[in-house]
Coordinates of C-alpha atoms in Angstrom, one line a residue:
M1300 CA 149.0 -11.8 135.8
A1301 CA 149.2 -8.5 134.3
S1302 CA 146.3 -6.2 134.4
H1303 CA 144.7 -4.7 131.3
S1304 CA 142.8 -1.4 131.4
L1305 CA 140.7 0.2 128.7
S1306 CA 143.3 2.7 127.8
D1307 CA 145.7 0.1 126.6
P1308 CA 146.0 0.2 122.8
I1309 CA 144.2 -2.7 120.9
R1310 CA 146.2 -4.2 118.0
L1311 CA 144.1 -5.4 115.2
S1312 CA 145.6 -8.0 113.0
L1313 CA 146.1 -7.0 109.4
E1314 CA 147.1 -10.3 108.2
R1315 CA 145.6 -11.5 104.8
P1316 CA 142.7 -14.1 105.4
Y1317 CA 143.5 -17.4 104.2
K1318 CA 140.2 -19.0 104.8
N1319 CA 136.6 -18.1 104.0
D1320 CA 133.4 -18.3 106.1
A1321 CA 133.1 -21.9 105.4
G1322 CA 136.6 -22.8 106.6
K1323 CA 138.0 -23.5 103.0
P1324 CA 141.3 -21.9 101.9
L1325 CA 141.1 -18.9 99.7
L1326 CA 142.6 -19.3 96.2
S1327 CA 144.8 -16.6 94.7
V1328 CA 143.4 -14.9 91.5
A1329 CA 145.7 -15.0 88.7
D1330 CA 143.5 -13.3 86.1
I1331 CA 139.9 -12.2 85.4
L1332 CA 138.5 -12.9 81.9
P1333 CA 136.4 -10.2 80.1
S1334 CA 133.3 -12.3 80.7
G1335 CA 133.8 -12.0 84.4
E1336 CA 135.2 -15.5 85.0
Y1337 CA 137.9 -15.7 87.5
I1338 CA 141.2 -17.7 86.9
Y1339 CA 142.9 -19.0 90.1
E1340 CA 146.5 -20.2 90.6
P1341 CA 147.0 -23.9 90.9
I1342 CA 147.3 -25.3 94.4
Q1343 CA 150.8 -26.7 95.0
T1344 CA 151.2 -29.4 97.6
P1345 CA 154.1 -29.4 100.0
S1346 CA 155.7 -32.5 98.3
A1347 CA 155.4 -31.1 95.0
K1348 CA 157.3 -27.8 96.3
L1349 CA 159.9 -29.7 97.9
A1350 CA 160.6 -31.9 94.8
D1351 CA 161.0 -28.7 92.9
N1352 CA 163.4 -27.2 95.5
L1353 CA 165.5 -30.5 95.4
R1354 CA 165.6 -30.4 91.5
R1355 CA 166.8 -26.8 92.0
I1356 CA 169.6 -27.8 94.3
F1357 CA 171.0 -30.7 92.1
R1358 CA 170.6 -28.5 89.0
E1359 CA 172.6 -25.6 90.7
R1360 CA 175.2 -27.4 92.8
G1361 CA 175.3 -30.8 90.8
T1362 CA 174.1 -34.3 91.5
D1363 CA 177.1 -35.2 94.0
F1364 CA 176.3 -32.2 96.4
F1365 CA 175.2 -34.2 99.2
Q1366 CA 178.2 -36.9 98.9
K1367 CA 180.7 -34.2 99.3
H1368 CA 182.1 -32.9 102.7
P1369 CA 180.7 -29.5 103.5
D1370 CA 184.5 -28.1 103.4
D1371 CA 184.8 -29.4 99.9
R1372 CA 181.6 -27.9 98.4
P1373 CA 182.7 -24.8 96.5
L1374 CA 180.6 -21.9 96.3
P1375 CA 179.1 -21.3 92.8
G1376 CA 181.2 -18.7 90.6
T1377 CA 184.4 -18.8 92.9
S1378 CA 187.5 -20.8 93.1
K1379 CA 188.2 -19.7 97.0
N1380 CA 186.6 -20.5 100.0
L1381 CA 185.0 -17.9 102.4
E1382 CA 188.1 -17.8 104.7
D1383 CA 190.4 -17.0 101.9
Q1384 CA 188.0 -14.4 100.6
I1385 CA 187.8 -12.7 104.1
E1386 CA 191.8 -12.7 104.2
D1387 CA 192.1 -11.2 100.6
G1388 CA 189.4 -8.6 101.8
D1389 CA 191.3 -7.8 105.0
E1390 CA 194.5 -7.3 103.1
D1391 CA 193.0 -5.3 100.6
R1392 CA 191.3 -3.2 103.3
D1393 CA 194.6 -2.7 105.1
A1394 CA 196.2 -1.9 101.9
K1395 CA 194.0 0.8 100.5
P1396 CA 190.5 2.0 101.7
M1397 CA 187.5 1.0 99.7
T1398 CA 185.8 3.5 97.5
T1399 CA 182.2 3.8 96.9
E1400 CA 182.2 2.0 93.6
E1401 CA 184.2 -1.1 95.3
L1402 CA 181.8 -1.2 98.2
F1403 CA 178.8 -1.5 95.9
K1404 CA 180.5 -4.1 93.8
L1405 CA 181.2 -6.3 96.9
R1406 CA 177.7 -5.8 98.1
T1407 CA 176.3 -6.8 94.6
E1408 CA 178.6 -10.1 94.7
I1409 CA 177.9 -11.1 98.4
L1410 CA 174.1 -10.5 98.6
P1411 CA 173.0 -13.2 96.0
K1412 CA 175.2 -15.7 97.9
L1413 CA 173.7 -14.9 101.1
Y1414 CA 170.2 -15.4 99.5
E1415 CA 171.3 -18.7 98.1
A1416 CA 172.4 -19.7 101.4
M1417 CA 169.2 -18.6 103.0
N1418 CA 167.2 -20.7 100.5
E1419 CA 169.4 -23.8 101.2
M1420 CA 168.6 -23.5 104.8
M1421 CA 165.0 -23.3 104.4
Q1422 CA 165.1 -26.3 101.9
A1423 CA 167.1 -28.3 104.3
R1424 CA 164.6 -27.5 107.1
D1425 CA 161.6 -28.7 104.9
V1426 CA 163.6 -31.9 104.2
L1427 CA 164.2 -32.5 107.9
S1428 CA 160.4 -31.8 108.7
S1429 CA 159.0 -34.0 105.9
Q1430 CA 160.6 -37.3 107.5
P1431 CA 159.8 -37.5 111.2
N1432 CA 160.3 -41.3 111.5
A1433 CA 163.8 -41.4 110.0
P1434 CA 166.8 -42.4 112.3
P1435 CA 168.9 -39.7 114.0
F1436 CA 171.1 -37.8 111.6
P1437 CA 174.7 -37.9 112.7
S1438 CA 176.6 -34.6 113.0
S1439 CA 179.4 -34.4 110.3
L1440 CA 181.6 -32.7 112.8
D1441 CA 181.9 -35.7 115.1
P1442 CA 185.2 -37.7 114.2
N1443 CA 183.7 -40.9 115.5
A1444 CA 180.5 -40.7 113.6
P1445 CA 179.9 -43.5 111.0
P1446 CA 180.0 -42.6 107.4
L1447 CA 177.5 -40.3 105.9
L1448 CA 174.2 -41.8 105.1
G1449 CA 172.1 -41.1 102.0
P1450 CA 169.4 -38.6 101.7
D1451 CA 166.8 -41.1 102.5
V1452 CA 167.8 -41.4 106.1
L1453 CA 167.3 -37.7 107.0
M1454 CA 165.0 -37.0 110.0
A1455 CA 163.9 -34.1 112.0
S1456 CA 163.1 -34.1 115.8
A1457 CA 159.8 -32.9 117.1
V1458 CA 159.4 -31.2 120.5
E1459 CA 155.9 -31.0 122.1
R1460 CA 154.7 -28.2 124.1
H1461 CA 153.5 -28.8 127.6
E1462 CA 150.1 -27.5 128.4
P1463 CA 149.8 -24.8 131.2
P1464 CA 147.9 -25.9 134.3
L1465 CA 144.2 -25.4 134.3
P1466 CA 144.0 -22.2 136.6
V1467 CA 146.4 -20.5 134.2
Q1468 CA 144.3 -21.6 131.3
A1469 CA 141.3 -20.3 132.9
I1470 CA 142.9 -16.9 133.6
D1471 CA 144.3 -16.7 130.1
S1472 CA 140.8 -17.5 128.7
V1473 CA 139.2 -14.6 130.8
V1474 CA 142.0 -12.3 129.6
V1475 CA 141.4 -13.2 125.9
V1476 CA 137.6 -12.9 126.1
G1477 CA 138.1 -9.4 127.8
H1478 CA 140.4 -8.4 125.1
K1479 CA 138.2 -9.6 122.4
D1480 CA 135.3 -7.9 123.8
Q1481 CA 137.1 -4.5 124.2
S1482 CA 138.5 -4.9 120.6
L1483 CA 135.1 -5.7 119.3
R1484 CA 133.5 -2.6 121.1
R1485 CA 136.4 -0.3 119.7
A1486 CA 136.0 -1.8 116.2
A1487 CA 132.3 -1.5 116.4
D1488 CA 132.7 2.2 117.5
I1489 CA 135.1 2.6 114.6
L1490 CA 132.5 1.0 112.0
K1491 CA 129.8 3.1 113.5
T1492 CA 131.7 6.3 113.0
A1493 CA 132.5 5.2 109.3
A1494 CA 128.9 4.5 108.7
E1495 CA 127.7 7.7 109.9
S1496 CA 130.5 9.5 107.9
I1497 CA 129.2 7.4 104.8
E1498 CA 125.8 8.3 105.4
R1499 CA 126.4 12.0 105.9
T1500 CA 128.5 11.9 102.7
Q1501 CA 125.7 10.1 100.8
A1502 CA 123.2 12.6 102.1
A1503 CA 125.4 15.5 101.0
G1504 CA 125.9 13.9 97.6
E1505 CA 122.0 13.6 97.3
K1506 CA 121.4 17.1 98.4
Y1507 CA 124.1 18.4 96.1
W1508 CA 122.7 16.6 92.9
M1509 CA 119.1 17.6 93.8
E1510 CA 120.2 21.3 94.0
A1511 CA 122.1 20.9 90.8
L1512 CA 119.0 19.3 88.9
E1513 CA 116.7 22.0 90.4
L1514 CA 119.0 24.7 89.0
R1515 CA 119.2 22.9 85.5
R1516 CA 115.4 22.7 85.6
Q1517 CA 115.4 26.5 85.9
N1518 CA 117.7 27.0 82.8
W1519 CA 121.0 27.8 84.5
S1520 CA 124.0 26.9 82.5
L1521 CA 126.1 24.0 83.9
F1522 CA 129.4 22.9 82.6
P1523 CA 132.4 20.8 83.7
A1524 CA 134.8 22.7 85.9
P1525 CA 138.3 23.0 84.3
T1526 CA 140.9 20.8 86.3
G1527 CA 144.7 20.3 85.9
R1528 CA 144.6 16.6 84.8
P1529 CA 141.9 14.7 82.6
N1530 CA 141.7 12.1 85.1
E1531 CA 140.9 14.4 88.0
K1532 CA 137.7 15.3 86.4
T1533 CA 134.7 13.9 88.4
A1534 CA 130.8 14.0 88.0
R1535 CA 130.6 16.6 90.8
D1536 CA 133.0 19.0 89.5
F1537 CA 131.1 21.7 87.5
R1538 CA 130.5 25.4 87.5
I1539 CA 127.2 27.5 87.0
F1540 CA 127.4 30.3 84.5
F1541 CA 125.1 33.1 85.3
G1542 CA 126.1 35.6 82.6
L1543 CA 125.0 36.5 79.1
S1544 CA 126.0 34.5 76.1
E1545 CA 127.4 37.4 74.2
T1546 CA 129.5 38.7 77.0
F1547 CA 133.2 39.2 76.3
A1548 CA 135.4 36.3 77.2
I1549 CA 137.5 38.2 79.6
D1550 CA 134.4 39.1 81.6
K1551 CA 132.8 35.5 81.6
R1552 CA 135.2 34.3 84.1
L1553 CA 133.6 36.5 86.6
A1554 CA 130.2 35.0 86.2
L1555 CA 130.9 31.7 87.6
A1556 CA 129.5 30.0 90.6
A1557 CA 129.7 26.7 92.5
L1558 CA 127.6 24.6 94.6
P1559 CA 129.4 23.7 98.0
Y1560 CA 129.9 20.0 98.5
D1561 CA 131.1 20.5 102.0
Q1562 CA 128.0 20.9 104.3
S1563 CA 130.1 22.9 106.8
N1564 CA 129.6 25.9 104.4
S1565 CA 126.7 28.1 105.3
E1566 CA 126.3 29.6 101.7
P1567 CA 124.0 27.7 99.5
V1568 CA 126.0 28.9 96.4
L1569 CA 129.7 30.1 96.3
F1570 CA 130.7 33.0 94.1
P1571 CA 134.5 33.2 94.1
Q1572 CA 135.0 36.1 91.8
Q1573 CA 131.9 38.1 92.3
E1574 CA 131.8 41.7 93.6
K1575 CA 128.6 42.7 95.5
I1576 CA 128.1 46.0 94.0
W1577 CA 125.0 47.5 92.3
L1578 CA 124.3 50.3 89.8
R1579 CA 122.4 53.3 90.8
I1580 CA 121.0 55.9 88.5
S1581 CA 120.6 59.5 90.0
L1582 CA 119.0 62.5 88.5
V1583 CA 120.2 65.9 89.9
A1584 CA 117.8 68.7 89.0
T1585 CA 119.0 72.4 89.5
D1586 CA 116.4 75.0 89.3
K1587 CA 116.9 78.7 88.5
S1588 CA 117.6 79.8 92.0
G1589 CA 120.5 77.2 92.3
A1590 CA 118.7 74.8 94.5
S1591 CA 119.3 71.1 93.7
V1592 CA 117.0 67.9 94.2
T1593 CA 118.5 64.5 93.8
S1594 CA 116.4 61.5 92.6
S1595 CA 117.6 57.8 92.6
S1596 CA 116.4 54.6 91.4
T1597 CA 114.8 52.0 93.2
P1598 CA 117.4 49.7 95.4
P1599 CA 117.2 45.9 94.7
P1600 CA 115.3 43.8 96.9
P1601 CA 116.9 41.9 99.8
R1602 CA 118.7 38.7 99.1
S1603 CA 117.1 35.5 100.0
T1604 CA 118.6 32.1 100.7
V1605 CA 117.3 30.1 98.0
P1606 CA 119.9 29.1 95.3
D1607 CA 117.9 30.4 92.4
D1608 CA 117.4 33.8 94.0
L1609 CA 121.0 34.0 94.8
L1610 CA 122.0 33.3 91.1
R1611 CA 119.5 35.9 90.0
D1612 CA 120.9 38.6 92.4
A1613 CA 124.5 37.8 91.2
Q1614 CA 123.4 37.8 87.4
R1615 CA 121.7 41.3 88.0
S1616 CA 124.8 42.7 89.7
F1617 CA 127.2 41.1 86.9
I1618 CA 124.9 42.7 84.1
E1619 CA 125.0 46.0 86.1
Q1620 CA 128.8 46.0 86.0
E1621 CA 128.7 45.1 82.2
I1622 CA 126.2 48.0 81.6
F1623 CA 128.6 50.3 83.6
R1624 CA 131.6 49.2 81.5
M1625 CA 129.7 49.9 78.3
L1626 CA 128.7 53.3 79.6
I1627 CA 132.4 54.2 80.2
R1628 CA 133.1 53.3 76.6
D1629 CA 130.3 55.3 75.2
A1630 CA 131.1 58.3 77.4
G1631 CA 134.3 58.8 75.3
H1632 CA 132.2 59.1 72.1
L1633 CA 129.6 61.6 73.3
S1634 CA 130.4 65.0 71.9
Y1635 CA 127.2 66.9 72.7
A1636 CA 127.5 66.4 76.4
S1637 CA 130.1 66.9 78.9
C1638 CA 131.0 64.1 81.4
R1639 CA 133.3 63.0 84.3
V1640 CA 134.3 59.5 84.3
S1641 CA 136.0 57.4 87.2
D1642 CA 136.2 53.9 88.1
K1643 CA 132.8 53.7 89.7
V1644 CA 131.0 57.0 89.0
I1645 CA 130.0 58.7 85.6
V1646 CA 128.7 62.2 86.0
L1647 CA 127.0 63.6 82.8
E1648 CA 125.4 66.9 82.1
A1649 CA 122.8 65.7 80.1
A1650 CA 120.6 68.7 79.7
Q1651 CA 120.3 72.2 81.0
G1652 CA 119.9 72.0 84.8
V1653 CA 119.7 68.2 84.5
E1654 CA 122.8 66.0 85.6
L1655 CA 122.9 62.3 85.1
R1656 CA 124.8 60.2 87.7
C1657 CA 125.7 56.4 87.3
E1658 CA 127.5 54.8 90.0
L1659 CA 128.5 51.4 91.3
V1660 CA 127.6 51.2 95.2
S1661 CA 127.9 48.4 97.7
T1662 CA 125.0 49.5 99.7
F1663 CA 121.7 51.4 99.1
S1664 CA 121.4 52.7 102.7
S1665 CA 120.9 56.4 101.6
A1666 CA 118.6 55.5 98.5
T1667 CA 115.5 56.1 100.8
S1668 CA 116.4 59.6 101.4
L1669 CA 117.2 60.3 97.7
A1670 CA 113.9 59.3 96.2
G1671 CA 113.1 62.7 94.9
P1672 CA 110.4 63.5 92.3
D1673 CA 112.1 62.0 89.4
R1674 CA 112.4 58.6 90.8
I1675 CA 110.1 57.2 88.1
K1676 CA 112.6 58.5 85.5
C1677 CA 115.6 56.9 87.2
D1678 CA 113.7 53.6 87.1
L1679 CA 112.8 54.1 83.5
I1680 CA 116.4 54.7 82.6
Y1681 CA 117.6 52.0 84.8
N1682 CA 115.4 49.2 83.0
L1683 CA 116.0 51.0 79.6
L1684 CA 119.7 50.3 80.0
F1685 CA 118.9 46.5 80.4
V1686 CA 117.0 46.4 77.2
L1687 CA 119.8 48.3 75.2
L1688 CA 122.5 45.9 76.4
I1689 CA 120.3 42.9 75.2
Q1690 CA 119.9 44.7 71.9
T1691 CA 123.6 45.2 71.7
H1692 CA 124.3 41.7 72.5
T1693 CA 121.7 40.7 69.7
F1694 CA 123.6 42.8 67.2
Y1695 CA 126.9 41.2 68.0
K1696 CA 125.2 37.7 67.7
Q1697 CA 123.8 38.5 64.4
R1698 CA 127.0 39.5 63.1
R1699 CA 128.9 36.5 64.3
L1700 CA 126.4 34.0 63.0
A1701 CA 126.7 35.7 59.6
G1702 CA 130.5 35.5 59.6
L1703 CA 131.0 39.2 59.6
R1704 CA 133.9 41.0 61.4
P1705 CA 133.4 42.8 64.6
P1706 CA 131.6 46.4 64.0
D1707 CA 133.8 49.5 63.9
T1708 CA 133.7 52.1 66.6
Q1709 CA 131.2 54.3 64.5
S1710 CA 128.6 51.6 63.8
M1711 CA 128.8 50.0 67.3
P1712 CA 125.5 50.1 69.2
R1713 CA 125.5 52.7 71.9
L1714 CA 123.9 52.7 75.4
L1715 CA 124.3 56.1 76.5
H1716 CA 123.3 58.2 73.5
P1717 CA 119.4 57.0 73.5
I1718 CA 119.4 57.9 77.3
V1719 CA 121.0 61.4 76.8
D1720 CA 118.7 62.0 73.8
L1721 CA 115.6 61.0 76.4
L1722 CA 116.8 63.4 79.0
Q1723 CA 117.3 66.1 76.5
Y1724 CA 114.1 65.6 75.1
T1725 CA 112.4 65.6 78.4
S1726 CA 114.1 68.9 79.3
F1727 CA 113.0 70.2 76.0
C1728 CA 109.4 69.2 76.5
T1729 CA 109.6 71.0 80.0
R1730 CA 110.6 74.2 78.5
I1731 CA 108.2 74.5 75.4
R1732 CA 105.4 73.3 77.8
G1733 CA 106.3 76.2 80.0
E1734 CA 106.3 78.8 77.2
M1735 CA 103.0 77.5 75.7
G1736 CA 101.5 77.2 79.2
A1737 CA 102.4 80.9 79.9
V1738 CA 100.5 82.1 76.6
V1739 CA 97.5 79.8 77.4
R1740 CA 97.4 81.0 81.1
A1741 CA 97.3 84.8 79.7
L1742 CA 94.4 84.0 77.7
C1743 CA 92.5 82.1 80.3
D1744 CA 93.2 85.2 82.6
A1745 CA 91.8 87.4 80.0
G1746 CA 88.6 85.4 79.9
I1747 CA 89.3 84.0 76.4
P1748 CA 88.1 80.4 76.0
T1749 CA 91.1 78.3 75.2
K1750 CA 91.8 74.6 74.8
F1751 CA 95.3 73.2 75.2
S1752 CA 96.3 69.8 74.4
F1753 CA 100.0 68.7 75.1
R1754 CA 101.0 65.1 74.3
A1755 CA 104.7 64.6 74.9
V1756 CA 104.6 61.1 73.5
G1757 CA 102.2 60.6 70.8
D1758 CA 102.6 56.8 69.8
N1759 CA 101.2 54.0 71.6
C1760 CA 103.2 51.6 73.9
A1761 CA 104.6 49.5 71.0
G1762 CA 105.5 52.8 68.9
L1763 CA 107.2 54.3 71.8
F1764 CA 109.3 51.2 72.6
N1765 CA 110.4 51.0 69.0
D1766 CA 111.3 54.5 68.9
L1767 CA 113.5 54.1 72.1
V1768 CA 115.3 50.8 71.3
G1769 CA 114.1 50.0 67.8
T1770 CA 116.4 49.0 65.0
D1771 CA 115.3 51.8 62.7
K1772 CA 117.7 54.7 63.2
T1773 CA 115.2 57.2 61.6
A1774 CA 112.6 56.6 64.1
R1775 CA 112.5 59.2 67.0
I1776 CA 110.3 59.5 70.0
G1777 CA 107.9 62.6 69.5
G1778 CA 104.7 64.4 70.3
D1779 CA 102.4 67.3 69.4
V1780 CA 100.7 70.3 70.9
T1781 CA 97.4 71.9 69.8
I1782 CA 96.2 75.4 71.2
R1783 CA 92.5 76.3 70.1
I1784 CA 91.7 79.9 70.9
D1785 CA 87.9 80.9 71.4
S1786 CA 87.0 77.9 69.0
S1787 CA 88.1 79.8 66.1
R1788 CA 91.7 79.3 65.4
S1789 CA 94.1 76.4 66.1
I1790 CA 97.9 76.3 66.4
R1791 CA 99.5 72.9 66.1
F1792 CA 103.2 72.1 66.8
V1793 CA 105.0 68.7 66.4
F1794 CA 108.3 67.9 68.2
H1795 CA 110.9 64.9 67.9
A1796 CA 113.7 64.0 70.4
P1797 CA 115.9 65.5 71.1
S1798 CA 115.0 69.1 70.3
T1799 CA 113.2 69.5 67.1
L1800 CA 110.0 71.5 66.9
I1801 CA 107.9 72.3 63.9
A1802 CA 105.0 74.7 63.9
H1803 CA 101.9 74.0 61.5
L1804 CA 100.2 77.2 60.8
P1805 CA 97.4 78.0 58.4
Q1806 CA 99.6 79.9 56.1
A1807 CA 103.1 77.9 56.5
T1808 CA 105.0 75.3 58.2
L1809 CA 108.0 76.6 60.2
Q1810 CA 110.6 75.0 62.1
V1811 CA 111.4 76.5 65.4
S1812 CA 115.0 76.6 66.5
S1813 CA 115.0 78.6 69.8
V1814 CA 112.8 79.3 72.8
P1815 CA 112.6 83.2 72.0
Q1816 CA 111.5 82.5 68.5
L1817 CA 108.8 80.0 69.9
T1818 CA 107.5 82.7 72.2
Q1819 CA 107.5 85.4 69.3
L1820 CA 105.6 83.1 67.2
L1821 CA 103.0 82.2 69.7
R1822 CA 102.3 85.8 70.7
G1823 CA 102.1 86.7 67.0
E1824 CA 99.5 84.0 66.4
V1825 CA 97.6 84.8 69.6
E1826 CA 97.4 88.6 68.5
Q1827 CA 96.4 87.8 65.0
C1828 CA 93.5 85.4 66.4
I1829 CA 92.4 87.9 68.9
L1830 CA 92.5 90.8 66.5
G1831 CA 90.5 88.9 64.0
R1832 CA 87.8 87.9 66.8
I1833 CA 87.8 91.8 67.7
C1834 CA 86.8 92.6 63.9
A1835 CA 84.2 89.7 64.1
V1836 CA 82.5 90.9 67.2
G1837 CA 82.8 94.6 66.1
G1838 CA 81.2 94.0 62.7
A1839 CA 78.4 92.0 64.4
L1840 CA 77.6 95.1 66.7
T1841 CA 77.8 97.7 64.1
A1842 CA 76.3 95.9 61.3
E1843 CA 73.2 98.4 61.5
M1844 CA 75.5 101.5 61.1
N1845 CA 77.2 99.9 58.2
G1846 CA 80.6 99.6 60.3
T1847 CA 83.6 98.5 58.6
W1848 CA 86.3 96.4 60.7
F1849 CA 89.7 95.1 59.3
V1850 CA 93.2 94.2 60.7
D1851 CA 96.1 96.4 59.7
P1852 CA 98.9 93.8 58.9
L1853 CA 101.8 96.3 59.2
T1854 CA 100.8 98.0 62.6
M1855 CA 99.1 94.7 63.9
R1856 CA 95.9 96.7 65.0
A1857 CA 92.2 96.1 64.5
V1858 CA 90.4 99.1 63.1
G1859 CA 86.7 99.8 63.3
K1860 CA 85.0 102.6 61.3
W1861 CA 81.3 103.9 61.0
E1862 CA 79.7 107.2 60.7
G1863 CA 81.7 109.8 62.8
F1864 CA 83.5 107.1 64.8
L1865 CA 86.9 105.5 64.6
L1866 CA 88.1 102.7 67.0
N1867 CA 91.7 101.3 67.0
F1868 CA 92.6 98.3 69.2
H1869 CA 96.3 97.3 69.9
L1870 CA 97.1 94.1 71.7
T1871 CA 100.4 93.5 73.7
F1872 CA 101.8 91.3 76.2
D1873 CA 103.4 92.8 79.5
E1874 CA 106.4 91.7 81.5
S1875 CA 104.5 89.2 83.4
G1876 CA 103.0 87.6 80.3
S1877 CA 99.4 89.1 80.6
I1878 CA 97.4 90.3 77.8
R1879 CA 97.0 94.2 77.6
C1880 CA 94.6 95.8 74.9
T1881 CA 94.8 99.4 74.3
V1882 CA 91.8 101.1 72.4
A1883 CA 91.9 104.6 71.0
R1884 CA 88.6 106.4 70.1
L1885 CA 88.2 109.2 67.5
H1886 CA 84.9 111.1 67.6
R1887 CA 84.2 113.7 65.0
A1888 CA 81.6 116.2 66.4
G1889 CA 81.2 120.0 66.0
G1890 CA 83.7 120.2 63.3
H1891 CA 86.7 118.9 65.3
A1892 CA 88.0 115.4 66.3
T1893 CA 88.5 114.2 70.0
T1894 CA 90.7 111.2 71.1
V1895 CA 90.0 109.0 74.2
A1896 CA 92.2 106.1 75.1
N1897 CA 91.2 102.8 77.2
V1898 CA 93.4 100.0 78.5
F1899 CA 92.1 96.5 79.3
T1900 CA 93.7 94.6 82.2
P1901 CA 92.7 91.2 83.3
S1902 CA 90.1 91.5 86.0
D1903 CA 86.8 90.1 86.8
T1904 CA 85.4 91.2 83.4
S1905 CA 86.4 89.0 80.5
F1906 CA 88.1 90.4 77.3
F1907 CA 85.1 90.1 75.1
A1908 CA 82.6 91.7 77.7
W1909 CA 85.0 94.5 78.0
L1910 CA 85.1 94.8 74.1
R1911 CA 81.3 94.8 73.6
E1912 CA 80.8 97.3 76.2
I1913 CA 83.5 99.7 74.6
I1914 CA 81.7 99.3 71.2
R1915 CA 78.2 99.6 72.5
S1916 CA 79.1 102.7 74.4
E1917 CA 80.6 104.3 71.2
S1918 CA 77.9 103.4 68.9
S1919 CA 75.0 104.6 71.1

């Protein structure tokens, strides 16, 4: 007996089952009604099948087919026997080679005849098998055989198979049981592997849909994925859109993500067309000495593995790229500031000594060293760009819903212009605060009580937001300044973005157009105020001597007169911005006049104490 090992291949039968579990034959289904009812093919018994085949023989070959000698039975459709056809074929083959068309024609003629002969043989076998008790059928080729009998005496011989010995049967049984056991084990392993695969697929599908439902619950837009054929669309083929609704159609294809159905993928969300780049806003401030300080915006937080956080990071990166494209578009229409534009960097000279840089970077490794003093401004500009982008999309949506055409280049909302105006306004406020602070510092150094109130933004939060991104084009961000000198005179200024300054004086309202004009205006107002205060103090000290005090508007001097004395005060500012006061004394005694000059410089003594001392020394 041949030995069998576990490595031998096991052949599993793939025959169609013909019996059910109860041992009854399975019926062939012919049709299924809409109601779900099955229509089975009728069961044909062997006798009925044999009767049909016999009728077919008599119908095709005639009723006297079995009474004729086999040599006299003509083939259907021909007048020659097989030998004549073979001889004719040999002669034709020797005479001329057969072409492809002739060979195909010959094949077409012969094959149906061969099939008919095979069917006849099978029918004859069935006839012989159906009559086991009939007498032996004599051979038609025996010359001494009796005449042919009718079809009723046909019979078939049956051969019985001898059973093998009992030891052989026992060994065969053991072999069969071993093969069945091995086959069952291998079949069980196959079914177990298939079950595990189905279980993993089911778990992956459940996880897939749970994540999809969670993303939909968090208001992410899901839509079917485009496929080549309509019948290839399945329920799990969809995409996640994380862009804005009014984004241009050419850019929306970059804002698509997908959930991986394959568990071997380590990424929770797939971004096939996303670039991992971020927008960084930087301000480069240059002082008078030429030294520059760079400040940058706050880097984005580290990425987590939650699908919602990944989509939010991808959405932020996509919106930043859209903002950068709109900044490039606006840079070409900016006429009052020079700029340099490349594919990932925009450098703009927004104001004097202030440079704005907008760049797309793949990492923020150097952002910590570029924090700088203006980091809050960079963060403000960065977040303001998002608000301006949403405002632009709102403008496009309103025109689209109203059925209007796309706006032209002039009326299109801008992202860069409000940012440049804000930077210029910030630089403008810094300059005027420096000039006003120098005058206030000079007054304080002279000991003159001064109150200084500077408000760069005079509105509340709602007003400031409306001025920055409001729909009213006439609304501009602004503030005011108030300088009150010795509680007697107030100077008030109002300014608006980007560089409008208006002075509200007691006698007039003037618009200041330059820094030198502002400096001259401030010093003139300070001189008038101090000279007026000199006259007021001098009049109070010389009231018993009937002193007369007035301010000469031509020479801008304060003059005090009483019996035999004349004091002349002249106020100036030196190169460092400090106040200098020169007093000239004229004393008439003995018939001639003597002149003595005295100069006030900021020291431990205040200006009004020095003034009182001068007047008292002259009036005593």
